[in-house]
GROMACS .gro file of C-alpha atoms in nm:
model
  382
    1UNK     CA    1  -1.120  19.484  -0.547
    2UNK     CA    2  -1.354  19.256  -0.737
    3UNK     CA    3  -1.484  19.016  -0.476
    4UNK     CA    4  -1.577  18.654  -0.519
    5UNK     CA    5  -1.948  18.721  -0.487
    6UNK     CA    6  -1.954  18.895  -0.820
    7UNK     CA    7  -2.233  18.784  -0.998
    8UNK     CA    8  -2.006  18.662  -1.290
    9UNK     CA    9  -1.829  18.422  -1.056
   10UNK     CA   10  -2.103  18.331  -0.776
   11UNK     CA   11  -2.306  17.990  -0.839
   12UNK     CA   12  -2.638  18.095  -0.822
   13UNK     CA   13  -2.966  17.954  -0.689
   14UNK     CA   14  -3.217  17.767  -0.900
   15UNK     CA   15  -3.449  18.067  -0.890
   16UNK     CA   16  -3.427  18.333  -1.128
   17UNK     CA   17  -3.570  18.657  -0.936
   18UNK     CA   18  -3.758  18.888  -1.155
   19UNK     CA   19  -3.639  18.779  -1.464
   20UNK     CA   20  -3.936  18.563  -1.579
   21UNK     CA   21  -3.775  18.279  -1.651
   22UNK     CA   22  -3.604  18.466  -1.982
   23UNK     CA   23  -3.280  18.387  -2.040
   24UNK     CA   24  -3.028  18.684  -2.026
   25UNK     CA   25  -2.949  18.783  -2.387
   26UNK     CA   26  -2.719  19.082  -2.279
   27UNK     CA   27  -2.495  19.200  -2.041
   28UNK     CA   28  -2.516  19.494  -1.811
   29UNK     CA   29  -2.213  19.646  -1.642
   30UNK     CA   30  -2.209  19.835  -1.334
   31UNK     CA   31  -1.922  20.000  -1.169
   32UNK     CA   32  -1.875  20.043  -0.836
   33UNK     CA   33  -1.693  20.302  -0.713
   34UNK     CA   34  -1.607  20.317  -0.316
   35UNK     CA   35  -1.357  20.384  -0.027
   36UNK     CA   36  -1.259  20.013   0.082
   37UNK     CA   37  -0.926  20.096   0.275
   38UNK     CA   38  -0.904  20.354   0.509
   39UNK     CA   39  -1.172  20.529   0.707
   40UNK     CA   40  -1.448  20.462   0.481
   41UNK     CA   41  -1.405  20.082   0.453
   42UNK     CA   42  -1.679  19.992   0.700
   43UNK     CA   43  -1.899  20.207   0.484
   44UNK     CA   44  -1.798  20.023   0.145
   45UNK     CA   45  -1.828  19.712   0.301
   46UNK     CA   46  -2.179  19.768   0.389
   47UNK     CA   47  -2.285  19.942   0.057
   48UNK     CA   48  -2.121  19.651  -0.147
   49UNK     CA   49  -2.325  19.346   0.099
   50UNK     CA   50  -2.667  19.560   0.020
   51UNK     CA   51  -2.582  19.577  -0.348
   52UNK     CA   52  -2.477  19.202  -0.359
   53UNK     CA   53  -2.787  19.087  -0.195
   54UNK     CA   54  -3.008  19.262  -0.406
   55UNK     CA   55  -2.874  19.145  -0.692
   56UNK     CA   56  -2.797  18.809  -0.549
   57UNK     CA   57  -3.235  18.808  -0.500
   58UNK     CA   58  -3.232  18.832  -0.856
   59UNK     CA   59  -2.994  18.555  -0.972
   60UNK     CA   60  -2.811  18.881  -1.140
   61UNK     CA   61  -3.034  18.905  -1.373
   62UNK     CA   62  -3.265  19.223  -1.448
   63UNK     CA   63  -3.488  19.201  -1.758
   64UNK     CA   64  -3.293  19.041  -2.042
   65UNK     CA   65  -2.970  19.200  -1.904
   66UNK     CA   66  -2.707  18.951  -1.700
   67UNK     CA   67  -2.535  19.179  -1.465
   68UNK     CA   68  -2.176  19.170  -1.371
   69UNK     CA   69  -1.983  19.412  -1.094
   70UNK     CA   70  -1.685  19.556  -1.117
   71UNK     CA   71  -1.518  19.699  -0.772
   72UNK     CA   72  -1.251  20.008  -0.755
   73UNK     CA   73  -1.064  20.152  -0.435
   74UNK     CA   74  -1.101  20.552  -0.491
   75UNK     CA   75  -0.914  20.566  -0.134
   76UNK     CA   76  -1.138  20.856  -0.056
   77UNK     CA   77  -0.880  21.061  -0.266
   78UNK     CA   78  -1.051  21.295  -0.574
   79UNK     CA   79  -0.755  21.223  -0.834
   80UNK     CA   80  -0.742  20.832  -0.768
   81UNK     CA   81  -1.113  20.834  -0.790
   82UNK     CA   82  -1.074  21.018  -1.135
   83UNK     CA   83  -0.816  20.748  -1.256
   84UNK     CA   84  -1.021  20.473  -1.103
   85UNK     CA   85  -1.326  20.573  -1.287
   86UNK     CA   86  -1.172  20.623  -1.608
   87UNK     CA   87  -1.056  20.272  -1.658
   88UNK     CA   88  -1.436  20.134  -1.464
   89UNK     CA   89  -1.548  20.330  -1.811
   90UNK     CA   90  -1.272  20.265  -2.098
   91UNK     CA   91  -1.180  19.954  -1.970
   92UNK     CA   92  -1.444  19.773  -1.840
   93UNK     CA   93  -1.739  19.954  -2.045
   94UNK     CA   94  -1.936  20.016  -1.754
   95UNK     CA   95  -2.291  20.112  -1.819
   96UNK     CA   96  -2.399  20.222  -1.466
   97UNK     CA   97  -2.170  20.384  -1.222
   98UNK     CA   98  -2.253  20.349  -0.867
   99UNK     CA   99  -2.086  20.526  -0.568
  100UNK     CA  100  -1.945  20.730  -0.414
  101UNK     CA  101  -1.874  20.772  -0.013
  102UNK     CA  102  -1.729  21.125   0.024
  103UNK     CA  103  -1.838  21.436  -0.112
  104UNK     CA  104  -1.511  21.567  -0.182
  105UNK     CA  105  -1.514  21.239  -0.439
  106UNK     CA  106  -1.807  21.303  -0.564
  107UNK     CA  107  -1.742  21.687  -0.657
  108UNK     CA  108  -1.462  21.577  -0.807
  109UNK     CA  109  -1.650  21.286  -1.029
  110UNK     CA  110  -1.965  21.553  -1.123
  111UNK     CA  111  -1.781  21.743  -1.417
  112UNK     CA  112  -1.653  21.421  -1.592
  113UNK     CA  113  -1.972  21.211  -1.527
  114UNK     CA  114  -2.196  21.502  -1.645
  115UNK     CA  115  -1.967  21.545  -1.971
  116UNK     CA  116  -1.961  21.158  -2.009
  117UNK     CA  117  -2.325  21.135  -1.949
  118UNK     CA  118  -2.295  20.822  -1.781
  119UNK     CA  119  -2.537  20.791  -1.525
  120UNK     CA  120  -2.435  20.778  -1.151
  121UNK     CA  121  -2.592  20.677  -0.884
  122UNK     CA  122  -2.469  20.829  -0.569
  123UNK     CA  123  -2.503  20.590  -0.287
  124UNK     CA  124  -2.348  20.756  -0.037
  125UNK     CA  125  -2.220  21.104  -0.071
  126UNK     CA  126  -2.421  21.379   0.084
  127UNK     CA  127  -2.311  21.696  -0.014
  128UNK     CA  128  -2.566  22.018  -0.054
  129UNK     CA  129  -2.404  22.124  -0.387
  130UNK     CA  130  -2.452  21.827  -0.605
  131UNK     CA  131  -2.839  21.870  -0.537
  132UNK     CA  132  -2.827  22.219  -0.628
  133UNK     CA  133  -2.557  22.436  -0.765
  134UNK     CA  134  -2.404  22.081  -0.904
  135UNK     CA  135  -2.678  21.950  -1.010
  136UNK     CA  136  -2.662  21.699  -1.302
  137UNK     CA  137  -2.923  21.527  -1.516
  138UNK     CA  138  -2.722  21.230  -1.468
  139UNK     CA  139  -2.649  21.223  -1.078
  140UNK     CA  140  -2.926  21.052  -0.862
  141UNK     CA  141  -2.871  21.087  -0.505
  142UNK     CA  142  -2.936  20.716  -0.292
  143UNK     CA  143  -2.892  20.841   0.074
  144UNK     CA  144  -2.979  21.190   0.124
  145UNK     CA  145  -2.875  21.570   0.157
  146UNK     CA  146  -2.694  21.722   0.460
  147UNK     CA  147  -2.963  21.962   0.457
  148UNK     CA  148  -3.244  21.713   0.521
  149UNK     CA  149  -3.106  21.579   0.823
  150UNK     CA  150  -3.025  21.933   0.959
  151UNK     CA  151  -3.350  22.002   0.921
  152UNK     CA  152  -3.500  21.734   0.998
  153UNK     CA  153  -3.303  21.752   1.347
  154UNK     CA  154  -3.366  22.096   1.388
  155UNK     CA  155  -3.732  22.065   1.344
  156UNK     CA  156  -3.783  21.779   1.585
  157UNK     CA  157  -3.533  21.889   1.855
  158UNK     CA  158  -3.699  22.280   1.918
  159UNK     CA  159  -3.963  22.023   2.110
  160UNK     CA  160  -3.716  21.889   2.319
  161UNK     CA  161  -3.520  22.177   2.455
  162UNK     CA  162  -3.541  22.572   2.322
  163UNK     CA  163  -3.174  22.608   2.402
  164UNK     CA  164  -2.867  22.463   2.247
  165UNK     CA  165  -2.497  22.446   2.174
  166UNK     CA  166  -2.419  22.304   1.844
  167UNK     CA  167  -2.087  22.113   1.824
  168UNK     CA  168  -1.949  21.968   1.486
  169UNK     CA  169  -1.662  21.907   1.252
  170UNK     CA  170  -1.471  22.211   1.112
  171UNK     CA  171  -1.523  22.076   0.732
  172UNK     CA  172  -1.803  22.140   0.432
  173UNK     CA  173  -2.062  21.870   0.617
  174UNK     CA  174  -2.070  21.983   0.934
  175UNK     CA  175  -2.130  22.302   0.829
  176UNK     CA  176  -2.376  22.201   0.587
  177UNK     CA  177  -2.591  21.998   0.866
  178UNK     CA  178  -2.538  22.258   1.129
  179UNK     CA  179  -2.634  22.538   0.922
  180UNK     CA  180  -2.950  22.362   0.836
  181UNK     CA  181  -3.004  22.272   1.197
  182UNK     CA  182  -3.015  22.598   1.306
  183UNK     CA  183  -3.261  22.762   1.038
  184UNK     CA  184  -3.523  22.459   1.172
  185UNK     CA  185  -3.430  22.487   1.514
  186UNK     CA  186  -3.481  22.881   1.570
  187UNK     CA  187  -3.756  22.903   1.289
  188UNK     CA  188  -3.951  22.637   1.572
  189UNK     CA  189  -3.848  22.905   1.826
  190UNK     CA  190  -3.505  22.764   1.962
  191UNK     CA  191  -3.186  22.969   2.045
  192UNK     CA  192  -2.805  22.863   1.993
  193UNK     CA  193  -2.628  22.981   2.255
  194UNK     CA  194  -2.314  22.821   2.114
  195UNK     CA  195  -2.138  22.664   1.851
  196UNK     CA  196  -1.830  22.450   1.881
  197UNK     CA  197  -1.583  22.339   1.582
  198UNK     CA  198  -1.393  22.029   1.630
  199UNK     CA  199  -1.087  21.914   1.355
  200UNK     CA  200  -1.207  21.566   1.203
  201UNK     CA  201  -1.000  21.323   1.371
  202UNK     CA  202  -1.057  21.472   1.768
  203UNK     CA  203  -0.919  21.243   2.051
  204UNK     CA  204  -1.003  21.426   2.392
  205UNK     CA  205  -1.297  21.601   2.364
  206UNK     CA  206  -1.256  21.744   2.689
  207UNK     CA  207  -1.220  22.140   2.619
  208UNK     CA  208  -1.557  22.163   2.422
  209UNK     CA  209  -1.759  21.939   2.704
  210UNK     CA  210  -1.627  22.237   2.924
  211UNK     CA  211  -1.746  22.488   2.698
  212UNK     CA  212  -2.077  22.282   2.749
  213UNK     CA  213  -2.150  22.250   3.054
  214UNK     CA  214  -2.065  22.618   3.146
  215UNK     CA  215  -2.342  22.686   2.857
  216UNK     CA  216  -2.526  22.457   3.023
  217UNK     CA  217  -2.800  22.466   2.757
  218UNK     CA  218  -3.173  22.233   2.729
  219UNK     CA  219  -3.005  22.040   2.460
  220UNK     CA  220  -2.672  22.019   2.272
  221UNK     CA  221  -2.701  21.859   1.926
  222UNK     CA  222  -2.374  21.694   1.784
  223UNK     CA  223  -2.261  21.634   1.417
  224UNK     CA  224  -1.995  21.374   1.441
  225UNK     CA  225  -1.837  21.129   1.203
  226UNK     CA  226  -1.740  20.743   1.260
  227UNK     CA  227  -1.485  20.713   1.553
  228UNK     CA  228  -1.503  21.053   1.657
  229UNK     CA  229  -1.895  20.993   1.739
  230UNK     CA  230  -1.762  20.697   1.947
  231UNK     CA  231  -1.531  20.886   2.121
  232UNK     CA  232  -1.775  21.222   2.165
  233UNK     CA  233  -2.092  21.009   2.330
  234UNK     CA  234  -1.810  20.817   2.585
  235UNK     CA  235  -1.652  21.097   2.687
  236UNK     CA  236  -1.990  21.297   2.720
  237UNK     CA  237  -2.115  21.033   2.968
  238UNK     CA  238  -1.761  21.014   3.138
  239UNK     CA  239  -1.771  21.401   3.157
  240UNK     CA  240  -2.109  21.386   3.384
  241UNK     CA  241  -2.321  21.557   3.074
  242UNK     CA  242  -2.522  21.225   3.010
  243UNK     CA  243  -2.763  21.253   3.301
  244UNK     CA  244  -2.822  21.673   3.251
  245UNK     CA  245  -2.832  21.785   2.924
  246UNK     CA  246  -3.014  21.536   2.659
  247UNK     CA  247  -2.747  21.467   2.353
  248UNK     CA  248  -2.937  21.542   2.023
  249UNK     CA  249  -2.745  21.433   1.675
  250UNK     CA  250  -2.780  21.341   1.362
  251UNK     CA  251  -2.750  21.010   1.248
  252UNK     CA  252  -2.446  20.854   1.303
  253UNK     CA  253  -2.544  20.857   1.652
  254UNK     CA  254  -2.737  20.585   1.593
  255UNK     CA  255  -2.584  20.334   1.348
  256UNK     CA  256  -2.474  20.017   1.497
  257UNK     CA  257  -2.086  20.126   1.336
  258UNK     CA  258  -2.041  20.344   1.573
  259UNK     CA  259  -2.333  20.272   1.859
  260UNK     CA  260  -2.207  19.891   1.938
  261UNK     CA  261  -1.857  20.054   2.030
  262UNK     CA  262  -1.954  20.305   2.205
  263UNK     CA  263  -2.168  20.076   2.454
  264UNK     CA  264  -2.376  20.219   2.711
  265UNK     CA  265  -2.236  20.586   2.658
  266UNK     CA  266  -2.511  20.583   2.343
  267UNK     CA  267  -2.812  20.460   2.571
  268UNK     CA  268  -3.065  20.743   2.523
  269UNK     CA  269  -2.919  20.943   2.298
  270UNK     CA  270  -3.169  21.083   2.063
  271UNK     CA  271  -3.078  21.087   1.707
  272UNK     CA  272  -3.304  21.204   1.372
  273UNK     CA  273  -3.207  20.913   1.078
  274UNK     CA  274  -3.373  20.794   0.788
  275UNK     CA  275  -3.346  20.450   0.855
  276UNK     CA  276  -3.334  20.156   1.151
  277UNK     CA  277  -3.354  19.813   1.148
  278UNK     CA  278  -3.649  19.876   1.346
  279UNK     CA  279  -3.827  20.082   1.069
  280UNK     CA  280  -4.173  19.896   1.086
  281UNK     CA  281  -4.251  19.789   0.709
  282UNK     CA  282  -4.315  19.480   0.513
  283UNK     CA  283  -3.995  19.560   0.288
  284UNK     CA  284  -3.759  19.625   0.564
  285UNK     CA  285  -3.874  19.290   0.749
  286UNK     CA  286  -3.755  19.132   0.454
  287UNK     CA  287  -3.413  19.318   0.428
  288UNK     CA  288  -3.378  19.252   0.752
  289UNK     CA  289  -3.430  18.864   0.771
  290UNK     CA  290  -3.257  18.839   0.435
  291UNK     CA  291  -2.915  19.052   0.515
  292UNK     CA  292  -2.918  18.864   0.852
  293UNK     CA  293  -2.953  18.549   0.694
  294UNK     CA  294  -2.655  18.593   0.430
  295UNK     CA  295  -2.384  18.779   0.632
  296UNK     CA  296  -2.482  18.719   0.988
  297UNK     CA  297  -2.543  19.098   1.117
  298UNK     CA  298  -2.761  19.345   1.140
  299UNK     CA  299  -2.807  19.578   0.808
  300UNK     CA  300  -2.698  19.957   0.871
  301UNK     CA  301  -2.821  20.250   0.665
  302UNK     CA  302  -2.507  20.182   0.421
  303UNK     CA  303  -2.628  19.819   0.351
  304UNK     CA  304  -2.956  19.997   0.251
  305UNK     CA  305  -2.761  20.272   0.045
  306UNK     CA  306  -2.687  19.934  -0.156
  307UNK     CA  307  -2.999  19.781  -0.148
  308UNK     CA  308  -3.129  20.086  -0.296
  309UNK     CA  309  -2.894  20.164  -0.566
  310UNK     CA  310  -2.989  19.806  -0.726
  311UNK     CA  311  -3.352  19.884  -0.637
  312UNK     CA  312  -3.335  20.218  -0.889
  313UNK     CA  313  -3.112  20.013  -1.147
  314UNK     CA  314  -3.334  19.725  -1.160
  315UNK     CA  315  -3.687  19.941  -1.198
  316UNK     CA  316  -3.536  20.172  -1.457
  317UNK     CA  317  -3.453  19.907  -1.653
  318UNK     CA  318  -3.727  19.712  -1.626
  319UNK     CA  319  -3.959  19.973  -1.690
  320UNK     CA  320  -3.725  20.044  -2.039
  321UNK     CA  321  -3.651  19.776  -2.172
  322UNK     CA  322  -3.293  19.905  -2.207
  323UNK     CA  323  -2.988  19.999  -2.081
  324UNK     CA  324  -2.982  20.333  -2.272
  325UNK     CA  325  -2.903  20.621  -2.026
  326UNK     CA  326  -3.089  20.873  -2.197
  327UNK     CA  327  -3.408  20.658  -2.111
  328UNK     CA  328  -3.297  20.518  -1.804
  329UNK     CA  329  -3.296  20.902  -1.680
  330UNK     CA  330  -3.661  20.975  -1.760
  331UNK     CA  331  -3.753  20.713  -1.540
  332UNK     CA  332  -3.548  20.752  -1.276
  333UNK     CA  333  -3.634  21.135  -1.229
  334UNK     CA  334  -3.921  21.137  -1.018
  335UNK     CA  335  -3.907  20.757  -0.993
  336UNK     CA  336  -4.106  20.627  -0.690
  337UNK     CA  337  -3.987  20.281  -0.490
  338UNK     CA  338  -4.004  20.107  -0.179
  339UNK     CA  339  -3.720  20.107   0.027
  340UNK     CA  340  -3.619  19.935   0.392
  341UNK     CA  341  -3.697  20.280   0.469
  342UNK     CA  342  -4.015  20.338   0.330
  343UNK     CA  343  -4.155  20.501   0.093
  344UNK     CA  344  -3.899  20.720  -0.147
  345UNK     CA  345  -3.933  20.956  -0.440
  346UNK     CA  346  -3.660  21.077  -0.630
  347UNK     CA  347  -3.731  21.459  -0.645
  348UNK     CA  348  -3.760  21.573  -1.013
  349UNK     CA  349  -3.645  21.941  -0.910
  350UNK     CA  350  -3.325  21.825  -0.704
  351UNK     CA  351  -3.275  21.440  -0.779
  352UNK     CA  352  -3.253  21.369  -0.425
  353UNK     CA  353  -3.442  21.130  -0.242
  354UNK     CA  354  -3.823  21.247  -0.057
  355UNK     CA  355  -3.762  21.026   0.248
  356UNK     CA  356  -3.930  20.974   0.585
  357UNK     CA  357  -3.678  21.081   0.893
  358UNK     CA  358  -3.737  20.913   1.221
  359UNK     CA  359  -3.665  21.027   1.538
  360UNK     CA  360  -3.520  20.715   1.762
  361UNK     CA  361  -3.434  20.677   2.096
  362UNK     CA  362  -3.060  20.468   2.121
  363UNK     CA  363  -3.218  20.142   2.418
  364UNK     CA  364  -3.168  19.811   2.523
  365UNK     CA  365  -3.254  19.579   2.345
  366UNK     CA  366  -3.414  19.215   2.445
  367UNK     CA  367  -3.069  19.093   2.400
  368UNK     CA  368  -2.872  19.302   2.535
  369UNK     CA  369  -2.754  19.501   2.214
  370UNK     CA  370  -2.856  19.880   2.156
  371UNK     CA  371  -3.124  19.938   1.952
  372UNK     CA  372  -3.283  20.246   1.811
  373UNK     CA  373  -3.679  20.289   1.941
  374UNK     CA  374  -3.851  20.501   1.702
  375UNK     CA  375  -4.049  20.781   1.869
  376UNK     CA  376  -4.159  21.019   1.611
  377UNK     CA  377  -4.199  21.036   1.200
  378UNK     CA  378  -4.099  21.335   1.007
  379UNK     CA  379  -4.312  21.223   0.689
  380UNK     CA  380  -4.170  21.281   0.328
  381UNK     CA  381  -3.862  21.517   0.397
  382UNK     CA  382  -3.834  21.712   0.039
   0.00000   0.00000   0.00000
């Protein structure tokens, strides 16, 4: 999967980013480590543009290090991403490992890594565990926890309605985001009168919008995944829910992956997400104009998760000298940058990300296309 915009192969621009002018006397190796066929590949795709362009900015060059990427396929399977990373690490000598999507991956990855000590960033992956129980001095999390958007939901939502069925996938992350939901959501004086477990992969919805509307609750709040969120907000406005009981969700709700598809079904949903191409700062303006500019779309939060994973690279090394794990990681804990999505701190007690979540409105646009309106801040989510 290595792609012709590798920085070994690319021609690159005259300018020579934050280099200073000195010429690379080293290399530095990252591999990259995602889910490019199956239902992930949107997600890769979008995580390898943000990485790119960073990079790209940079004329692949950070310090007195030339960097070069190296793409695997894990296919979202734990023993392929095993073998996968093993040769990233004998073969290619990686230095950095970046990735992955799914948690199950990721879990798998953590034991190895930690025994390797090779430092991985974790774009994607969101799991509670890896924060926690399996946590590692050389895992830093990119994206966030399930637990911070649970929470973040659940705090924001008790506002909006103090009743609520809950529907989500029957599977570790919906779990994880529900359960976290509901500790905000009744500790801000809400009540779940249901909850509703869908398999991944759900076609007709049409059962559990029954279930709903005989609840007929202030709010339901949804956790669903990729083309099942499609299909959940269409059939919700087909089913007659849309105009009396507000949709809550988390937020794939309102990513333009699964938004533009679902069309007008997603007009006013309400979702709690850590980042928009809306989000009102100098850096994302910059993301924005630049990611438009080079692949001729709008970034999502993956083609941040990219973005972001260079951003923590880069700094760590440039505030080292070196590519030496051992001192890359006392930077990066508790390592403070500027994101598209504001302001982020990488926790020293969990290595997750302190983020700002953003409640949004899904809207029209002025041309046409659905766009998230951002209605509320939930500063610095720990």
């Amino acid at each position: 999967n290595e792609t012709p915009n590798n920085g070994a192969t690319e021609e690159q621009p005259e300018e020579t980013g934050d280099s200073n002018g000195e010429e690379a006397t080293d290399t530095l190796k990252i591999g990259v480590l995602l889910s490019f066929t199956g239902h992930f590949a949107p997600v890769a795709e979008d995580i390898q543009n943000g990485l790119e362009l960073f990079f790209e900015e940079r004329d692949y060059q950070i310090g007195n290090y030339k960097v070069e990427i190296k793409y695997e396929d894990d296919e979202a399977d734990p023993q392929v991403a095993l073998r996968k990373y093993n040769q990233l690490k004998n073969s290619e000598n990686i230095d950095i490992l970046v990735g992955p999507i799914p948690s199950n991956v990721l879990y798998a990855l953590r034991d190895q890594v930690d025994q390797d000590k090779m430092l991985l960033i974790d774009a994607n992956a969101a799991g509670d565990a890896i924060s926690w129980d399996l946590k590692s001095d050389y895992i830093y999390r990119v994206f966030m926890s399930n637990w911070q958007v649970g929470h973040a939901s659940g705090t924001h939502f008790a506002d909006v309605g103090k009743t609520a069925v809950v529907i989500g996938p029957d599977y570790a992350a919906g779990h994880e985001v529900i359960d976290a939901f509901k500790a905000a959501y009744t500790a801000n004086g809400g009540t779940i009168i249901e909850e509703l477990w869908n398999d991944l992969g759900t076609n007709d919805f049409a059962s559990y919008l029954t279930q709903i509307a005989q609840a007929n609750p202030d709010i339901v709040y949804a956790v669903q995944a990729g083309t099942d969120a499609v299909r959940f907000m269409q059939q919700y406005k087909q089913f007659g829910l849309g105009d009396k009981i507000p949709l809550t969700a988390w937020h794939e709700f309102g990513m333009s992956l699964n938004v533009d598809p679902a069309g007008d079904a997603a007009l006013d949903v309400l979702t709690a997400i850590n980042y928009a191409p809306t989000v009102d700062n100098e850096v994302n303006k910059k993301f924005v104009e630049a990611y438009k500019a080079k692949y001729n779309e709008t970034p999502s939060v993956f083609s941040v998760e990219g973005y972001d994973s260079g951003q923590i690279i880069a700094q760590a090394i440039e505030q080292t000298g070196t590519k030496d794990t051992e001192e890359l990681i006392k930077v990066i804990k508790g390592m403070t940058f500027e994101s598209p999505r504001g302001t982020i701190v990488l926790d020293e007690k969990t290595n997750n990300p302190i983020q700002d979540f953003y409640i949004a409105r899904n809207v029209k646009g002025e041309d046409g296309e659905i766009v998230q309106e951002i209605i509320h801040t939930i500063p610095q989510v720990t």
